Short mmCIF file of C-alpha atoms and ligand atoms in Angstrom, two decimals:
data_model
loop_
_atom_site.label_atom_id
_atom_site.label_comp_id
_atom_site.label_asym_id
_atom_site.label_seq_id
_atom_site.Cartn_x
_atom_site.Cartn_y
_atom_site.Cartn_z
CA UNK W 817 157.30 125.33 156.10
CA UNK W 818 154.83 126.34 158.79
CA UNK W 819 153.29 124.68 161.79
CA UNK W 820 149.99 126.40 162.55
CA UNK W 821 147.30 125.82 165.17
CA UNK W 822 143.66 126.28 164.16
CA UNK W 823 141.45 127.09 167.17
CA UNK W 824 137.79 127.94 167.59
CA UNK W 825 137.37 131.31 169.25
CA UNK W 826 133.83 130.83 170.57
CA UNK W 827 131.89 127.80 171.88
CA UNK W 828 132.74 125.43 169.05
CA UNK W 829 131.01 124.93 165.69
CA UNK W 830 132.85 127.92 164.21
CA UNK W 831 133.48 126.15 160.91
CA UNK W 832 137.00 124.91 161.65
CA UNK W 833 136.45 121.84 159.46
CA UNK W 834 135.99 123.98 156.36
CA UNK W 835 138.95 126.24 157.20
CA UNK W 836 141.22 123.23 157.72
CA UNK W 837 139.90 121.77 154.47
CA UNK W 838 140.75 124.98 152.57
CA UNK W 839 144.29 125.07 153.99
CA UNK W 840 145.09 121.36 153.74
CA UNK W 841 146.38 121.51 150.13
CA UNK W 842 149.21 123.71 151.45
CA UNK W 843 150.33 121.42 154.28
CA UNK W 844 151.72 117.90 154.65
CA UNK W 845 150.21 116.87 157.97
CA UNK W 846 146.98 117.56 159.87
CA UNK W 847 146.77 116.57 163.53
CA UNK W 848 143.95 116.53 166.09
CA UNK W 849 145.20 117.32 169.58
CA UNK W 850 142.21 117.07 171.94
CA UNK W 851 138.57 116.15 172.30
CA UNK W 852 137.01 113.05 170.86
CA UNK W 853 133.93 112.04 168.95
CA UNK W 854 132.02 114.85 170.67
CA UNK W 855 133.33 116.92 167.75
CA UNK W 856 131.61 117.03 164.39
CA UNK W 857 133.65 118.76 161.72
CA UNK W 858 131.48 119.24 158.69
CA UNK W 859 133.18 119.49 155.31
CA UNK W 860 131.40 119.80 151.99
CA UNK W 861 133.33 118.52 148.98
CA UNK W 862 131.47 119.12 145.73
CA UNK W 863 128.03 117.66 146.41
CA UNK W 864 129.19 115.38 149.18
CA UNK W 865 128.97 116.22 152.86
CA UNK W 866 131.38 114.60 155.32
CA UNK W 867 131.08 114.84 159.11
CA UNK W 868 134.38 113.93 160.74
CA UNK W 869 134.40 113.19 164.44
CA UNK W 870 137.79 111.80 165.46
CA UNK W 871 139.77 111.83 162.22
CA UNK W 872 141.33 115.14 161.11
CA UNK W 873 139.43 116.68 158.22
CA UNK W 874 142.68 116.74 156.21
CA UNK W 875 142.02 113.07 155.41
CA UNK W 876 139.73 114.17 152.57
CA UNK W 877 142.81 115.35 150.62
CA UNK W 878 144.69 112.40 149.09
CA UNK W 879 148.18 111.88 150.44
CA UNK W 880 147.86 114.13 153.49
CA UNK W 881 149.10 112.48 156.66
CA UNK W 882 146.59 112.72 159.46
CA UNK W 883 147.30 112.12 163.10
CA UNK W 884 145.08 111.51 166.10
CA UNK W 885 147.32 112.88 168.82
CA UNK W 886 147.87 111.74 172.40
CA UNK W 887 145.55 114.47 173.73
CA UNK W 888 142.53 112.96 171.96
CA UNK W 889 140.22 110.42 173.61
CA UNK W 890 139.13 107.73 171.17
CA UNK W 891 135.97 105.67 171.10
CA UNK W 892 137.25 102.75 169.00
CA UNK W 893 133.82 101.59 167.81
CA UNK W 894 132.95 105.09 166.61
CA UNK W 895 136.41 105.56 165.06
CA UNK W 896 136.12 102.28 163.14
CA UNK W 897 132.66 103.30 161.86
CA UNK W 898 134.12 106.58 160.71
CA UNK W 899 137.05 104.81 159.04
CA UNK W 900 134.78 102.32 157.27
CA UNK W 901 132.48 105.00 155.99
CA UNK W 902 135.44 107.02 154.65
CA UNK W 903 136.90 103.94 152.94
CA UNK W 904 133.52 103.21 151.34
CA UNK W 905 133.56 106.73 149.93
CA UNK W 906 136.98 106.19 148.39
CA UNK W 907 139.20 107.82 151.02
CA UNK W 908 142.56 106.06 151.45
CA UNK W 909 143.53 105.61 155.11
CA UNK W 910 146.46 103.22 154.91
CA UNK W 911 149.69 105.18 155.06
CA UNK W 912 147.75 108.38 155.76
CA UNK W 913 146.21 107.83 159.19
CA UNK W 914 148.26 107.47 162.39
CA UNK W 915 146.85 107.09 165.92
CA UNK W 916 148.89 107.94 168.99
CA UNK W 917 149.67 104.96 171.17
CA UNK W 918 149.17 107.28 174.14
CA UNK W 919 145.65 108.43 173.21
CA UNK W 920 143.16 107.30 175.84
CA UNK W 921 140.26 105.01 175.07
CA UNK W 922 136.63 105.82 175.63
CA UNK W 923 135.25 102.66 177.19
CA UNK W 924 131.56 101.62 177.19
CA UNK W 925 131.20 102.68 180.83
CA UNK W 926 132.23 106.26 179.99
CA UNK W 927 129.09 107.22 178.02
CA UNK W 928 127.04 105.44 180.72
CA UNK W 929 128.71 107.54 183.44
CA UNK W 930 128.37 110.68 181.30
CA UNK W 931 124.61 110.23 180.97
CA UNK W 932 124.11 109.17 184.59
CA UNK W 933 126.06 112.14 185.93
CA UNK W 934 124.15 114.56 183.70
CA UNK W 935 120.84 113.18 184.92
CA UNK W 936 121.98 113.65 188.53
CA UNK W 937 123.09 117.24 187.96
CA UNK W 938 119.52 118.30 187.18
CA UNK W 939 119.30 121.98 186.34
CA UNK W 940 123.08 122.39 186.63
CA UNK W 941 123.66 119.78 183.94
CA UNK W 942 126.27 120.66 181.33
CA UNK W 943 124.38 119.43 178.30
CA UNK W 944 127.20 117.12 177.20
CA UNK W 945 127.14 115.21 173.94
CA UNK W 946 126.80 112.00 176.01
CA UNK W 947 129.79 110.43 174.24
CA UNK W 948 131.70 109.71 177.44
CA UNK W 949 134.40 112.27 176.73
CA UNK W 950 134.37 113.86 180.20
CA UNK W 951 134.56 110.55 182.12
CA UNK W 952 137.39 109.34 179.83
CA UNK W 953 139.42 112.44 180.70
CA UNK W 954 138.55 111.88 184.39
CA UNK W 955 140.22 108.45 184.18
CA UNK W 956 143.20 109.91 182.35
CA UNK W 957 143.75 112.50 185.11
CA UNK W 958 143.12 109.88 187.79
CA UNK W 959 145.80 107.70 186.16
CA UNK W 960 143.50 104.73 185.66
CA UNK W 961 142.79 105.36 181.97
CA UNK W 962 143.38 102.73 179.29
CA UNK W 963 145.47 103.82 176.34
CA UNK W 964 145.73 102.73 172.71
CA UNK W 965 148.97 100.86 173.42
CA UNK W 966 147.25 98.88 176.20
CA UNK W 967 144.76 97.64 173.64
CA UNK W 968 147.61 95.85 171.86
CA UNK W 969 148.59 93.85 174.95
CA UNK W 970 145.75 91.49 175.81
CA UNK W 971 147.00 90.62 179.32
CA UNK W 972 147.56 94.24 180.32
CA UNK W 973 144.29 95.33 178.75
CA UNK W 974 142.33 92.69 180.67
CA UNK W 975 144.06 93.62 183.93
CA UNK W 976 143.27 97.33 183.54
CA UNK W 977 139.74 96.61 182.37
CA UNK W 978 139.01 94.38 185.37
CA UNK W 979 140.26 97.02 187.81
CA UNK W 980 138.23 99.72 186.10
CA UNK W 981 135.06 97.68 185.82
CA UNK W 982 135.10 96.87 189.52
CA UNK W 983 135.22 100.56 190.38
CA UNK W 984 132.87 101.82 187.66
CA UNK W 985 130.23 99.21 188.45
CA UNK W 986 130.13 100.36 192.07
CA UNK W 987 129.73 103.94 190.92
CA UNK W 988 127.02 103.04 188.42
CA UNK W 989 125.14 100.82 190.86
CA UNK W 990 125.52 102.65 194.15
CA UNK W 991 125.67 106.31 193.14
CA UNK W 992 123.68 106.40 189.94
CA UNK W 993 121.41 103.38 190.19
CA UNK W 994 122.34 102.58 186.58
CA UNK W 995 123.05 99.27 184.75
CA UNK W 996 126.54 97.78 185.20
CA UNK W 997 129.03 96.10 182.83
CA UNK W 998 130.66 92.66 182.64
CA UNK W 999 134.36 92.33 181.71
CA UNK W 1000 133.69 89.78 178.99
CA UNK W 1001 131.09 91.91 177.19
CA UNK W 1002 133.74 94.60 176.69
CA UNK W 1003 136.83 92.43 176.26
CA UNK W 1004 135.63 90.60 173.14
CA UNK W 1005 134.64 93.64 171.06
CA UNK W 1006 137.67 95.66 172.22
CA UNK W 1007 140.10 92.91 171.22
CA UNK W 1008 138.45 92.89 167.81
CA UNK W 1009 138.90 96.66 167.59
CA UNK W 1010 142.54 96.14 168.54
CA UNK W 1011 143.00 93.92 165.48
CA UNK W 1012 141.45 96.59 163.29
CA UNK W 1013 143.34 99.54 164.69
CA UNK W 1014 146.76 97.96 165.31
CA UNK W 1015 148.24 98.96 161.93
CA UNK W 1016 147.49 102.62 162.65
CA UNK W 1017 148.70 102.83 166.28
CA UNK W 1018 152.17 104.27 166.64
CA UNK W 1019 154.42 106.79 168.38
CA UNK W 1020 152.95 109.85 166.70
CA UNK W 1021 155.00 112.30 168.80
CA UNK W 1022 158.17 110.78 167.37
CA UNK W 1023 156.77 110.82 163.83
CA UNK W 1024 155.78 114.46 164.20
CA UNK W 1025 159.16 115.47 165.57
CA UNK W 1026 160.85 113.86 162.56
CA UNK W 1027 158.43 115.44 160.10
CA UNK W 1028 158.78 118.89 161.68
CA UNK W 1029 162.59 118.52 161.61
CA UNK W 1030 162.33 117.55 157.94
CA UNK W 1031 160.46 120.77 157.19
CA UNK W 1032 156.93 119.44 156.78
CA UNK W 1033 154.07 121.89 157.21
CA UNK W 1034 151.58 120.94 159.90
CA UNK W 1035 148.08 122.08 160.84
CA UNK W 1036 146.95 121.40 164.39
CA UNK W 1037 143.17 121.05 164.14
CA UNK W 1038 141.45 122.15 167.34
CA UNK W 1039 138.04 120.80 168.25
CA UNK W 1040 135.30 122.63 170.22
CA UNK W 1041 136.32 126.21 171.07
CA UNK W 1042 138.11 128.54 173.47
CA UNK W 1043 135.10 129.10 175.72
CA UNK W 1044 134.78 125.32 176.24
CA UNK W 1045 138.41 124.95 177.41
CA UNK W 1046 138.82 123.15 180.72
CA UNK W 1047 140.93 125.95 182.20
CA UNK W 1048 139.95 129.04 180.24
CA UNK W 1049 136.33 128.33 179.32
CA UNK W 1050 133.09 129.02 181.16
CA UNK W 1051 133.77 126.36 183.81
CA UNK W 1052 131.98 124.09 184.68
CA UNK W 1053 130.02 124.48 181.42
CA UNK W 1054 132.91 123.28 179.32
CA UNK W 1055 134.31 120.18 177.70
CA UNK W 1056 137.07 118.30 179.54
CA UNK W 1057 140.08 119.05 177.35
CA UNK W 1058 142.48 121.87 176.55
CA UNK W 1059 140.79 123.28 173.49
CA UNK W 1060 142.99 126.36 173.33
CA UNK W 1061 146.30 126.79 171.52
CA UNK W 1062 148.35 125.54 174.50
CA UNK W 1063 146.68 122.14 174.11
CA UNK W 1064 148.30 121.68 170.71
CA UNK W 1065 151.72 121.18 172.28
CA UNK W 1066 150.69 118.83 175.09
CA UNK W 1067 148.19 117.01 172.90
CA UNK W 1068 150.76 116.11 170.23
CA UNK W 1069 154.23 116.25 171.76
CA UNK W 1070 155.34 119.03 169.40
CA UNK W 1071 157.16 121.60 171.54
CA UNK W 1072 155.79 125.19 171.64
CA UNK W 1073 159.11 126.39 170.19
CA UNK W 1074 158.37 124.46 166.99
CA UNK W 1075 154.93 126.01 166.46
CA UNK W 1076 154.85 129.09 164.27
CA UNK W 1077 151.43 130.64 164.53
CA UNK W 1078 147.82 130.48 165.59
CA UNK W 1079 144.77 130.97 163.39
CA UNK W 1080 141.51 131.68 165.20
CA UNK W 1081 138.20 130.67 163.65
CA UNK W 1082 135.11 132.65 164.47
CA UNK W 1083 131.59 132.81 163.15
CA UNK W 1084 130.18 136.20 162.09
CA UNK W 1085 127.69 135.68 164.95
CA UNK W 1086 127.76 133.29 167.92
CA UNK W 1087 126.30 129.92 168.85
CA UNK W 1088 126.48 127.56 171.76
CA UNK W 1089 125.16 124.03 172.38
CA UNK W 1090 124.41 122.78 175.86
CA UNK W 1091 124.11 124.75 179.10
CA UNK W 1092 126.12 127.65 180.45
CA UNK W 1093 126.51 131.39 179.98
CA UNK W 1094 125.97 133.00 176.60
CA UNK W 1095 125.67 136.76 177.12
CA UNK W 1096 124.60 137.67 173.58
CA UNK W 1097 122.04 134.90 173.21
CA UNK W 1098 118.93 135.75 171.20
CA UNK W 1099 115.49 134.32 171.85
CA UNK W 1100 112.43 133.71 169.73
CA UNK W 1101 112.17 134.74 166.12
CA UNK W 1102 115.56 136.49 165.93
CA UNK W 1103 117.34 133.34 167.10
CA UNK W 1104 115.23 131.19 164.78
CA UNK W 1105 116.20 133.31 161.77
CA UNK W 1106 119.92 132.74 162.36
CA UNK W 1107 119.38 129.08 163.27
CA UNK W 1108 117.48 128.38 160.08
CA UNK W 1109 119.79 130.34 157.76
CA UNK W 1110 122.94 129.00 159.40
CA UNK W 1111 121.57 125.45 159.78
CA UNK W 1112 122.58 125.67 163.40
CA UNK W 1113 121.90 122.14 164.55
CA UNK W 1114 124.55 119.96 166.20
CA UNK W 1115 126.52 117.89 163.67
CA UNK W 1116 126.83 115.06 166.22
CA UNK W 1117 123.67 115.28 168.31
CA UNK W 1118 121.27 117.18 166.01
CA UNK W 1119 120.44 119.52 168.91
CA UNK W 1120 119.33 123.04 167.93
CA UNK W 1121 122.15 125.44 168.76
CA UNK W 1122 121.55 128.55 170.83
CA UNK W 1123 122.21 131.57 168.59
CA UNK W 1124 123.26 135.15 169.32
CA UNK W 1125 125.20 138.20 168.17
CA UNK W 1126 128.95 138.42 167.77
CA UNK W 1127 130.56 139.01 171.15
CA UNK W 1128 133.75 141.05 170.85
CA UNK W 1129 134.50 140.59 174.57
CA UNK W 1130 134.70 136.84 173.96
CA UNK W 1131 136.65 137.56 170.75
CA UNK W 1132 139.28 139.64 172.56
CA UNK W 1133 139.52 137.03 175.30
CA UNK W 1134 140.14 134.31 172.70
CA UNK W 1135 142.82 136.46 171.07
CA UNK W 1136 144.52 136.92 174.45
CA UNK W 1137 144.36 133.27 175.55
CA UNK W 1138 145.39 131.78 172.21
CA UNK W 1139 147.63 134.52 170.82
CA UNK W 1140 145.81 134.53 167.49
CA UNK W 1141 147.92 136.04 164.72
CA UNK W 1142 144.85 136.28 162.53
CA UNK W 1143 141.25 135.12 162.28
CA UNK W 1144 139.18 133.25 159.71
CA UNK W 1145 135.63 134.55 159.86
CA UNK W 1146 132.95 132.11 158.75
CA UNK W 1147 129.26 132.18 157.77
CA UNK W 1148 129.14 135.87 156.90
CA UNK W 1149 126.29 135.12 154.46
CA UNK W 1150 124.03 133.93 157.29
CA UNK W 1151 123.55 137.60 158.25
CA UNK W 1152 122.54 138.65 154.72
CA UNK W 1153 118.87 139.22 155.61
CA UNK W 1154 119.42 141.22 158.79
CA UNK W 1155 118.48 144.90 158.52
CA UNK W 1156 120.25 145.61 161.79
CA UNK W 1157 123.19 143.71 163.26
CA UNK W 1158 124.27 144.08 166.87
CA UNK W 1159 127.83 143.62 168.12
CA UNK W 1160 128.60 143.25 171.81
CA UNK W 1161 131.52 145.50 172.78
CA UNK W 1162 131.41 145.19 176.60
CA UNK W 1163 129.26 143.96 179.48
CA UNK W 1164 127.48 145.98 182.14
CA UNK W 1165 127.74 144.42 185.62
CA UNK W 1166 126.19 146.19 188.62
CA UNK W 1167 126.96 149.62 187.18
CA UNK W 1168 130.50 148.70 186.01
CA UNK W 1169 131.52 148.48 182.37
CA UNK W 1170 133.51 145.29 181.76
CA UNK W 1171 135.67 145.17 178.65
CA UNK W 1172 137.49 141.95 179.62
CA UNK W 1173 135.68 138.61 179.83
CA UNK W 1174 134.71 138.08 183.49
CA UNK W 1175 136.11 134.67 184.22
CA UNK W 1176 133.68 133.97 187.07
CA UNK W 1177 130.31 132.30 187.15
CA UNK W 1178 128.75 134.76 189.61
CA UNK W 1179 129.55 137.68 187.24
CA UNK W 1180 128.65 136.23 183.90
CA UNK W 1181 125.26 135.15 185.15
CA UNK W 1182 124.37 138.80 185.73
CA UNK W 1183 126.44 140.62 183.10
CA UNK W 1184 124.39 142.35 180.40
CA UNK W 1185 125.80 142.89 176.92
CA UNK W 1186 126.45 146.43 175.74
CA UNK W 1187 125.68 146.59 172.03
CA UNK W 1188 126.80 148.66 169.13
CA UNK W 1189 124.29 148.75 166.28
CA UNK W 1190 125.36 148.36 162.67
CA UNK W 1191 123.16 148.44 159.64
CA UNK W 1192 122.89 145.20 157.68
CA UNK W 1193 123.79 144.91 153.99
CA UNK W 1194 120.53 143.13 153.05
CA UNK W 1195 121.93 141.64 149.88
CA UNK W 1196 123.35 138.21 149.21
CA UNK W 1197 127.01 137.57 149.98
CA UNK W 1198 126.62 133.82 149.48
CA UNK W 1199 129.47 132.49 147.39
CA UNK W 1200 131.29 135.84 147.11
CA UNK W 1201 135.00 135.15 146.53
CA UNK W 1202 136.74 138.53 146.68
CA UNK W 1203 136.65 141.30 149.24
CA UNK W 1204 135.87 143.89 146.59
CA UNK W 1205 132.69 141.99 145.63
CA UNK W 1206 131.29 142.31 149.14
CA UNK W 1207 128.75 145.06 149.78
CA UNK W 1208 130.31 148.10 151.49
CA UNK W 1209 128.28 147.50 154.67
CA UNK W 1210 129.54 143.92 154.93
CA UNK W 1211 133.12 145.19 154.62
CA UNK W 1212 132.39 147.79 157.32
CA UNK W 1213 131.09 145.00 159.54
CA UNK W 1214 134.27 142.95 159.01
CA UNK W 1215 136.50 145.97 159.62
CA UNK W 1216 134.67 146.79 162.85
CA UNK W 1217 134.88 143.23 164.19
CA UNK W 1218 138.56 143.03 163.37
CA UNK W 1219 139.15 146.40 165.06
CA UNK W 1220 137.23 145.31 168.17
CA UNK W 1221 139.11 142.04 168.63
CA UNK W 1222 142.44 143.52 167.61
CA UNK W 1223 143.71 141.14 164.92
CA UNK W 1224 143.39 141.13 161.13
CA UNK W 1225 141.08 138.75 159.28
CA UNK W 1226 142.74 136.66 156.61
CA UNK W 1227 139.95 134.41 155.36
CA UNK W 1228 136.22 135.02 155.06
CA UNK W 1229 133.87 132.13 154.39
CA UNK W 1230 130.68 132.86 152.44
CA UNK W 1231 129.34 129.33 151.95
CA UNK W 1232 129.84 125.69 152.83
CA UNK W 1233 131.87 124.60 149.80
CA UNK W 1234 135.65 125.04 149.57
CA UNK W 1235 135.57 127.72 146.91
CA UNK W 1236 133.11 130.00 148.69
CA UNK W 1237 136.03 131.62 150.41
CA UNK W 1238 137.63 135.04 150.34
CA UNK W 1239 141.37 135.07 150.97
CA UNK W 1240 142.72 138.43 152.09
CA UNK W 1241 145.98 139.52 150.54
CA UNK W 1242 149.13 140.06 152.59
CA UNK W 1243 147.78 138.32 155.66
CA UNK W 1244 149.60 136.01 158.06
CA UNK W 1245 148.00 133.15 156.10
CA UNK W 1246 149.79 134.08 152.89
CA UNK W 1247 153.03 134.45 154.84
CA UNK W 1248 152.64 130.99 156.33
CA UNK W 1249 151.51 129.40 153.08
CA UNK W 1250 152.99 131.42 150.20
CA UNK W 1251 151.40 129.07 147.65
CA UNK W 1252 148.02 130.46 148.77
CA UNK W 1253 148.86 133.59 146.76
CA UNK W 1254 148.21 131.72 143.52
CA UNK W 1255 144.74 130.85 144.81
CA UNK W 1256 144.16 134.58 145.17
CA UNK W 1257 144.93 135.36 141.55
P1 IMP I 1212 131.17 116.98 176.21
O1 IMP I 1212 132.37 117.46 175.44
O2 IMP I 1212 130.35 115.97 175.47
O3 IMP I 1212 131.53 116.57 177.60
O4 IMP I 1212 130.18 118.24 176.38
C1 IMP I 1212 130.53 119.36 177.18
C2 IMP I 1212 130.03 120.65 176.57
O5 IMP I 1212 130.77 120.90 175.37
C3 IMP I 1212 128.56 120.63 176.17
O6 IMP I 1212 128.02 121.94 176.33
C4 IMP I 1212 128.61 120.29 174.69
O7 IMP I 1212 127.47 120.75 174.00
C5 IMP I 1212 129.85 121.04 174.29
N1 IMP I 1212 130.51 120.47 173.11
C6 IMP I 1212 131.24 119.34 173.03
N2 IMP I 1212 131.70 119.14 171.79
C7 IMP I 1212 131.25 120.16 171.06
C8 IMP I 1212 131.41 120.54 169.70
O8 IMP I 1212 132.08 119.89 168.89
N3 IMP I 1212 130.79 121.69 169.31
C9 IMP I 1212 130.09 122.46 170.18
N4 IMP I 1212 129.91 122.16 171.47
C10 IMP I 1212 130.48 121.02 171.90
#
């Protein structure tokens, strides 16, 4: 049995949903540990496309237990929509979905505060998804948040809601000049949500500890990516949770000593949504080419993603912060048409060569990428399923990236569907999930 964390190594949208989907047949439990419905994990099953926001993508495999951990912030209306749409498409939730009683709620005033604060920030705005995720984590840290368990106790819920509304309305009215909320307009719908969600709300940390002790295999499904982490990302242009591997322990209650490994997920190039530094960003036609081929538009907001070359400085940083044992590299086929591919190996800053990610705003604003040029393979890799079927130049590209970041690749994705996947032999993945070997044959 293995307990493995899956973490994005860039700015999110690395294709973690597909990687988790490929690995789910080999595990018993999939758990989300942070973030909220700002995430959009796209999974293609046959001809059907699913975008999961709060529910772990493992839910698409019958019988897998899926947990929304205590580190997640949950918008109940959005979660119920997601649940209903899955049920309509034949997915069984009862007995498979468990929601932590300690997960914090996104309340209607959180998206309102999110949008109002973004508008006030002007050119320093973060470019949030507007889902209220940041303000919900603010309340959690300020110890005024409302948790799933509170939703099940009408008196307590009303008491906490009244206290919050009084404060939030002042903020909305006096600081942001924005519309306010009435207790009753929130209470009614939230009590209805409580009725809906009650059967799923439980002590998921206790469940997980029992399942881990019983030898169940667990995937911890990270949302967003390393560079959006609240401590280790490009602060303040980040999301408000611990997206990195450390968050898996605090966001679920599984101790670090019970977690066996970390799988990083990286795209063969880089993207970012929202504001903030992106040293290898491309402009104009070059960016448009990658955006169009990679369908680089936000799964949740539809925003066009900023696109750029693979940044090995970011890659090495992600390896260091998360302790990746191995990496799954996605969307290799998006680069099929490029005659030349650039890889950033370092940054130049005021005459210095930086090989480590400069964790400071004043530096990254000025740092210029230093590129190594590789020749493209200019032939289709879409749907290729074995390493030996890849063009030699594509293999050279993979070898060079792996060398630059310092860990082996164990899975290469060459298309959106499950089977468009290359599994590398004798990798950490096959050690963690020995049954994967049969998929290689
Ligand atoms: P928030 O998480 O909505 O507060 O947004 C903060 C930053 O994280 C913004 O730059 C968002 O674009 C980015 N972000 C949040 N969720 C995702 C995601 O799932 N993929 C990529 N970027 C995200």
